[in-house]
Every structure is written in structure tokens, then in C-alpha cells.
Amino acid sequence: MEVSTSRIPSPGAELISVRIGDQAYAIDIMAVREIRGWTAATPLPHAPPHVLGMMNLRGAILPVIDLGARLGLGPASPSASSVVVVAQIGEAQMGLVVDAVSDILTVTEGLIQPPPEVGSQESAAYVAGVMTTDTGIVSLLSLNHILPADLQAVAA
């Protein structure tokens, strides 16, 4: 089952707000399969720096991605308070390590705005939109770019 993770959700849709450091990001709740407490991942030799390793989820082996490192925010230092958001990205499932899950947001008309133009195609690829909440600016992530397309097929 493929879940679209790059579109802007319609009003009424729900998003999960996660924290990476001091920054808030949102993920479409339809892409989230479960949220698990942090346990160390088994390393994969020669994996890119943002791949922490792999985990066993009821018999399925999933890659574990340091979401902060993948977004260019620097490597995480996972702790007991960190969580793994198991997400469906294209045909693949993977674990995304974040510092915390902080809220569930309901999309309202006009809540999500286009991200500002910063002259970086990479920035635009990862952020589908931005929204202002009581706690600050939250970036809506486009999960389709967490893994390159050629690796999504391999991870499936």
C-alpha cells in the first residue's frame, strides 16, 4: 500500500508534530505506522552517516534513519527519551529517530503555507509547507525524500 507523503494534506487531516533539537516538524499521520521507544539500532557496515542501522519490527528488518542528520541538522545523540517513528515511505517502512513526539495537529484551511524560497532545491524537496502554531513555526516534511528513490525500491 503506497501512501502519498509529498502532498499538502486536506483540511481535517491530522499531522504528528515531532521535535528534533529545538525545531518542530510535522509528518502526515497517514504515513505513521507506530511510535516506539528508542532502542539501539544494529549498525550496517558502510551505511551513510544518517543511517543509524536496522531494527527488527515483528520479523521485518527496517532501516533506522537519524532524521535530524538526514535533514542536515547534525547527528543525533539518541537517549532514553528519543523515539522511533515507524513510517511508510513509498513502498518501504523505516524507523525515523526523533527527540520527541510533541503533538497532533489538525489541518485547517490556510494553515499550511508554501515554504519560503531560499534558493535551495534540496530544502524545497524536504519541506512541503510551513505552518505557524502557538509554539512557533512547524515545517511539514515531505517524507518521499528521506531516502533517494533508487534506495526506496531496495528497502521495500
PDB file of C-alpha atoms in Angstrom:
ATOM      1  CA  MET A   1       0.000   0.000   0.000  1.00  0.00           C
ATOM      2  CA  GLU A   2       1.580   3.268  -1.083  1.00  0.00           C
ATOM      3  CA  VAL A   3       0.848   6.349   0.979  1.00  0.00           C
ATOM      4  CA  SER A   4       1.353   9.740  -0.626  1.00  0.00           C
ATOM      5  CA  THR A   5       3.739  11.637   1.620  1.00  0.00           C
ATOM      6  CA  SER A   6       4.537  14.662  -0.520  1.00  0.00           C
ATOM      7  CA  ARG A   7       1.125  16.298  -0.945  1.00  0.00           C
ATOM      8  CA  ILE A   8      -0.280  19.008   1.292  1.00  0.00           C
ATOM      9  CA  PRO A   9      -2.905  17.357   3.497  1.00  0.00           C
ATOM     10  CA  SER A  10      -6.507  18.499   3.140  1.00  0.00           C
ATOM     11  CA  PRO A  11      -8.300  20.422   5.893  1.00  0.00           C
ATOM     12  CA  GLY A  12      -9.319  17.986   8.632  1.00  0.00           C
ATOM     13  CA  ALA A  13      -6.261  15.765   8.118  1.00  0.00           C
ATOM     14  CA  GLU A  14      -4.030  15.134  11.120  1.00  0.00           C
ATOM     15  CA  LEU A  15      -0.283  15.599  11.435  1.00  0.00           C
ATOM     16  CA  ILE A  16       2.104  14.339  14.094  1.00  0.00           C
ATOM     17  CA  SER A  17       4.422  17.040  15.404  1.00  0.00           C
ATOM     18  CA  VAL A  18       7.927  15.820  16.309  1.00  0.00           C
ATOM     19  CA  ARG A  19      10.903  17.615  17.801  1.00  0.00           C
ATOM     20  CA  ILE A  20      14.473  17.435  16.594  1.00  0.00           C
ATOM     21  CA  GLY A  21      16.549  19.609  18.892  1.00  0.00           C
ATOM     22  CA  ASP A  22      14.665  22.892  19.235  1.00  0.00           C
ATOM     23  CA  GLN A  23      12.909  22.536  15.877  1.00  0.00           C
ATOM     24  CA  ALA A  24       9.378  21.251  15.282  1.00  0.00           C
ATOM     25  CA  TYR A  25       8.452  19.207  12.229  1.00  0.00           C
ATOM     26  CA  ALA A  26       5.174  17.623  11.160  1.00  0.00           C
ATOM     27  CA  ILE A  27       4.564  14.276   9.485  1.00  0.00           C
ATOM     28  CA  ASP A  28       1.279  13.244   7.880  1.00  0.00           C
ATOM     29  CA  ILE A  29      -0.330  10.847  10.360  1.00  0.00           C
ATOM     30  CA  MET A  30      -1.355   8.574   7.460  1.00  0.00           C
ATOM     31  CA  ALA A  31       2.338   7.750   6.900  1.00  0.00           C
ATOM     32  CA  VAL A  32       2.932   6.793  10.547  1.00  0.00           C
ATOM     33  CA  ARG A  33       2.556   3.101  11.387  1.00  0.00           C
ATOM     34  CA  GLU A  34       3.623   3.249  15.036  1.00  0.00           C
ATOM     35  CA  ILE A  35       5.777   5.074  17.553  1.00  0.00           C
ATOM     36  CA  ARG A  36       8.328   3.103  19.569  1.00  0.00           C
ATOM     37  CA  GLY A  37      10.696   3.929  22.383  1.00  0.00           C
ATOM     38  CA  TRP A  38      14.383   4.209  21.494  1.00  0.00           C
ATOM     39  CA  THR A  39      16.466   1.043  21.395  1.00  0.00           C
ATOM     40  CA  ALA A  40      19.887   0.995  19.798  1.00  0.00           C
ATOM     41  CA  ALA A  41      19.884   0.009  16.134  1.00  0.00           C
ATOM     42  CA  THR A  42      22.140  -2.734  14.784  1.00  0.00           C
ATOM     43  CA  PRO A  43      24.780  -0.974  12.647  1.00  0.00           C
ATOM     44  CA  LEU A  44      25.033  -1.550   8.907  1.00  0.00           C
ATOM     45  CA  PRO A  45      28.591  -1.539   7.502  1.00  0.00           C
ATOM     46  CA  HIS A  46      29.364   1.355   5.127  1.00  0.00           C
ATOM     47  CA  ALA A  47      25.937   2.934   5.629  1.00  0.00           C
ATOM     48  CA  PRO A  48      25.599   6.698   5.044  1.00  0.00           C
ATOM     49  CA  PRO A  49      26.025   8.802   8.203  1.00  0.00           C
ATOM     50  CA  HIS A  50      22.262   9.396   8.566  1.00  0.00           C
ATOM     51  CA  VAL A  51      21.540   5.629   8.669  1.00  0.00           C
ATOM     52  CA  LEU A  52      21.888   4.510  12.286  1.00  0.00           C
ATOM     53  CA  GLY A  53      21.409   0.861  11.357  1.00  0.00           C
ATOM     54  CA  MET A  54      18.494  -1.533  11.297  1.00  0.00           C
ATOM     55  CA  MET A  55      15.793  -2.764  13.656  1.00  0.00           C
ATOM     56  CA  ASN A  56      13.563  -5.809  13.847  1.00  0.00           C
ATOM     57  CA  LEU A  57       9.877  -4.939  13.830  1.00  0.00           C
ATOM     58  CA  ARG A  58       7.902  -8.160  14.333  1.00  0.00           C
ATOM     59  CA  GLY A  59      10.145 -10.061  11.924  1.00  0.00           C
ATOM     60  CA  ALA A  60      10.585  -7.277   9.360  1.00  0.00           C
ATOM     61  CA  ILE A  61      14.026  -5.670   9.211  1.00  0.00           C
ATOM     62  CA  LEU A  62      13.731  -1.881   8.789  1.00  0.00           C
ATOM     63  CA  PRO A  63      16.393   0.782   8.247  1.00  0.00           C
ATOM     64  CA  VAL A  64      16.677   3.314  11.069  1.00  0.00           C
ATOM     65  CA  ILE A  65      17.294   6.876   9.895  1.00  0.00           C
ATOM     66  CA  ASP A  66      18.584   9.752  12.029  1.00  0.00           C
ATOM     67  CA  LEU A  67      16.012  12.267  10.798  1.00  0.00           C
ATOM     68  CA  GLY A  68      17.970  15.257  12.110  1.00  0.00           C
ATOM     69  CA  ALA A  69      21.131  14.188  10.281  1.00  0.00           C
ATOM     70  CA  ARG A  70      19.142  13.487   7.101  1.00  0.00           C
ATOM     71  CA  LEU A  71      17.711  16.999   7.247  1.00  0.00           C
ATOM     72  CA  GLY A  72      21.187  18.495   7.638  1.00  0.00           C
ATOM     73  CA  LEU A  73      20.755  19.403  11.314  1.00  0.00           C
ATOM     74  CA  GLY A  74      23.704  17.340  12.541  1.00  0.00           C
ATOM     75  CA  PRO A  75      23.871  13.876  14.068  1.00  0.00           C
ATOM     76  CA  ALA A  76      21.529  12.947  16.902  1.00  0.00           C
ATOM     77  CA  SER A  77      22.578  11.636  20.254  1.00  0.00           C
ATOM     78  CA  PRO A  78      19.670   9.274  20.884  1.00  0.00           C
ATOM     79  CA  SER A  79      18.744   8.944  24.545  1.00  0.00           C
ATOM     80  CA  ALA A  80      16.123   7.106  26.573  1.00  0.00           C
ATOM     81  CA  SER A  81      13.670   9.925  25.770  1.00  0.00           C
ATOM     82  CA  SER A  82      14.170   9.600  21.981  1.00  0.00           C
ATOM     83  CA  VAL A  83      11.543   7.797  19.934  1.00  0.00           C
ATOM     84  CA  VAL A  84      11.430   5.919  16.647  1.00  0.00           C
ATOM     85  CA  VAL A  85       8.555   6.867  14.364  1.00  0.00           C
ATOM     86  CA  VAL A  86       7.907   3.909  12.066  1.00  0.00           C
ATOM     87  CA  ALA A  87       6.740   5.439   8.795  1.00  0.00           C
ATOM     88  CA  GLN A  88       5.578   4.131   5.440  1.00  0.00           C
ATOM     89  CA  ILE A  89       7.550   5.924   2.725  1.00  0.00           C
ATOM     90  CA  GLY A  90       6.525   4.805  -0.729  1.00  0.00           C
ATOM     91  CA  GLU A  91       6.640   1.006  -0.628  1.00  0.00           C
ATOM     92  CA  ALA A  92       9.146   0.914   2.244  1.00  0.00           C
ATOM     93  CA  GLN A  93       8.800   1.140   6.000  1.00  0.00           C
ATOM     94  CA  MET A  94      11.567   2.690   8.074  1.00  0.00           C
ATOM     95  CA  GLY A  95      12.252   3.988  11.525  1.00  0.00           C
ATOM     96  CA  LEU A  96      12.848   7.727  11.901  1.00  0.00           C
ATOM     97  CA  VAL A  97      14.667   8.722  15.099  1.00  0.00           C
ATOM     98  CA  VAL A  98      13.435  11.985  16.642  1.00  0.00           C
ATOM     99  CA  ASP A  99      13.905  13.582  20.055  1.00  0.00           C
ATOM    100  CA  ALA A 100      10.194  13.501  20.923  1.00  0.00           C
ATOM    101  CA  VAL A 101       6.664  13.341  19.597  1.00  0.00           C
ATOM    102  CA  SER A 102       5.051  16.503  20.857  1.00  0.00           C
ATOM    103  CA  ASP A 103       1.547  16.976  19.474  1.00  0.00           C
ATOM    104  CA  ILE A 104      -1.141  16.069  16.967  1.00  0.00           C
ATOM    105  CA  LEU A 105      -2.151  18.944  14.710  1.00  0.00           C
ATOM    106  CA  THR A 106      -5.364  19.148  12.721  1.00  0.00           C
ATOM    107  CA  VAL A 107      -5.024  20.852   9.340  1.00  0.00           C
ATOM    108  CA  THR A 108      -7.353  23.824   8.892  1.00  0.00           C
ATOM    109  CA  GLU A 109      -7.987  25.900   5.785  1.00  0.00           C
ATOM    110  CA  GLY A 110      -4.982  28.160   5.155  1.00  0.00           C
ATOM    111  CA  LEU A 111      -2.881  26.659   7.971  1.00  0.00           C
ATOM    112  CA  ILE A 112      -0.143  25.306   5.690  1.00  0.00           C
ATOM    113  CA  GLN A 113       1.744  27.840   3.597  1.00  0.00           C
ATOM    114  CA  PRO A 114       4.431  27.256   0.966  1.00  0.00           C
ATOM    115  CA  PRO A 115       7.962  27.265   2.412  1.00  0.00           C
ATOM    116  CA  PRO A 116       9.981  30.408   1.771  1.00  0.00           C
ATOM    117  CA  GLU A 117      12.235  30.405  -1.290  1.00  0.00           C
ATOM    118  CA  VAL A 118      15.821  30.060  -0.108  1.00  0.00           C
ATOM    119  CA  GLY A 119      17.470  29.148  -3.403  1.00  0.00           C
ATOM    120  CA  SER A 120      17.964  25.518  -2.405  1.00  0.00           C
ATOM    121  CA  GLN A 121      16.181  22.765  -4.296  1.00  0.00           C
ATOM    122  CA  GLU A 122      17.143  20.363  -1.516  1.00  0.00           C
ATOM    123  CA  SER A 123      15.391  22.472   1.124  1.00  0.00           C
ATOM    124  CA  ALA A 124      12.271  22.665  -1.034  1.00  0.00           C
ATOM    125  CA  ALA A 125      12.376  18.883  -1.579  1.00  0.00           C
ATOM    126  CA  TYR A 126      12.274  18.098   2.154  1.00  0.00           C
ATOM    127  CA  VAL A 127       9.765  20.745   3.286  1.00  0.00           C
ATOM    128  CA  ALA A 128       6.314  20.566   1.712  1.00  0.00           C
ATOM    129  CA  GLY A 129       4.966  23.517   3.675  1.00  0.00           C
ATOM    130  CA  VAL A 130       5.186  25.506   6.872  1.00  0.00           C
ATOM    131  CA  MET A 131       2.633  26.449   9.495  1.00  0.00           C
ATOM    132  CA  THR A 132       2.535  28.750  12.468  1.00  0.00           C
ATOM    133  CA  THR A 133       1.292  27.323  15.762  1.00  0.00           C
ATOM    134  CA  ASP A 134       1.175  28.641  19.334  1.00  0.00           C
ATOM    135  CA  THR A 135       4.650  27.183  19.885  1.00  0.00           C
ATOM    136  CA  GLY A 136       6.272  28.576  16.729  1.00  0.00           C
ATOM    137  CA  ILE A 137       6.877  27.581  13.115  1.00  0.00           C
ATOM    138  CA  VAL A 138       6.423  23.914  12.211  1.00  0.00           C
ATOM    139  CA  SER A 139       7.789  22.523   8.929  1.00  0.00           C
ATOM    140  CA  LEU A 140       5.708  19.858   7.172  1.00  0.00           C
ATOM    141  CA  LEU A 141       8.121  17.200   5.930  1.00  0.00           C
ATOM    142  CA  SER A 142       7.902  15.542   2.541  1.00  0.00           C
ATOM    143  CA  LEU A 143       8.965  12.028   3.531  1.00  0.00           C
ATOM    144  CA  ASN A 144       9.487  10.915  -0.071  1.00  0.00           C
ATOM    145  CA  HIS A 145      12.955  12.491   0.019  1.00  0.00           C
ATOM    146  CA  ILE A 146      14.197  10.851   3.221  1.00  0.00           C
ATOM    147  CA  LEU A 147      15.588   8.026   1.080  1.00  0.00           C
ATOM    148  CA  PRO A 148      16.598   8.558  -2.549  1.00  0.00           C
ATOM    149  CA  ALA A 149      14.119   6.960  -4.981  1.00  0.00           C
ATOM    150  CA  ASP A 150      16.577   4.232  -6.029  1.00  0.00           C
ATOM    151  CA  LEU A 151      17.027   3.168  -2.391  1.00  0.00           C
ATOM    152  CA  GLN A 152      13.291   3.227  -1.645  1.00  0.00           C
ATOM    153  CA  ALA A 153      12.869   0.395  -4.133  1.00  0.00           C
ATOM    154  CA  VAL A 154      15.687  -1.578  -2.456  1.00  0.00           C
ATOM    155  CA  ALA A 155      14.231  -1.006   1.034  1.00  0.00           C
ATOM    156  CA  ALA A 156      10.806  -2.304   0.000  1.00  0.00           C
TER     157      ALA A 156
END
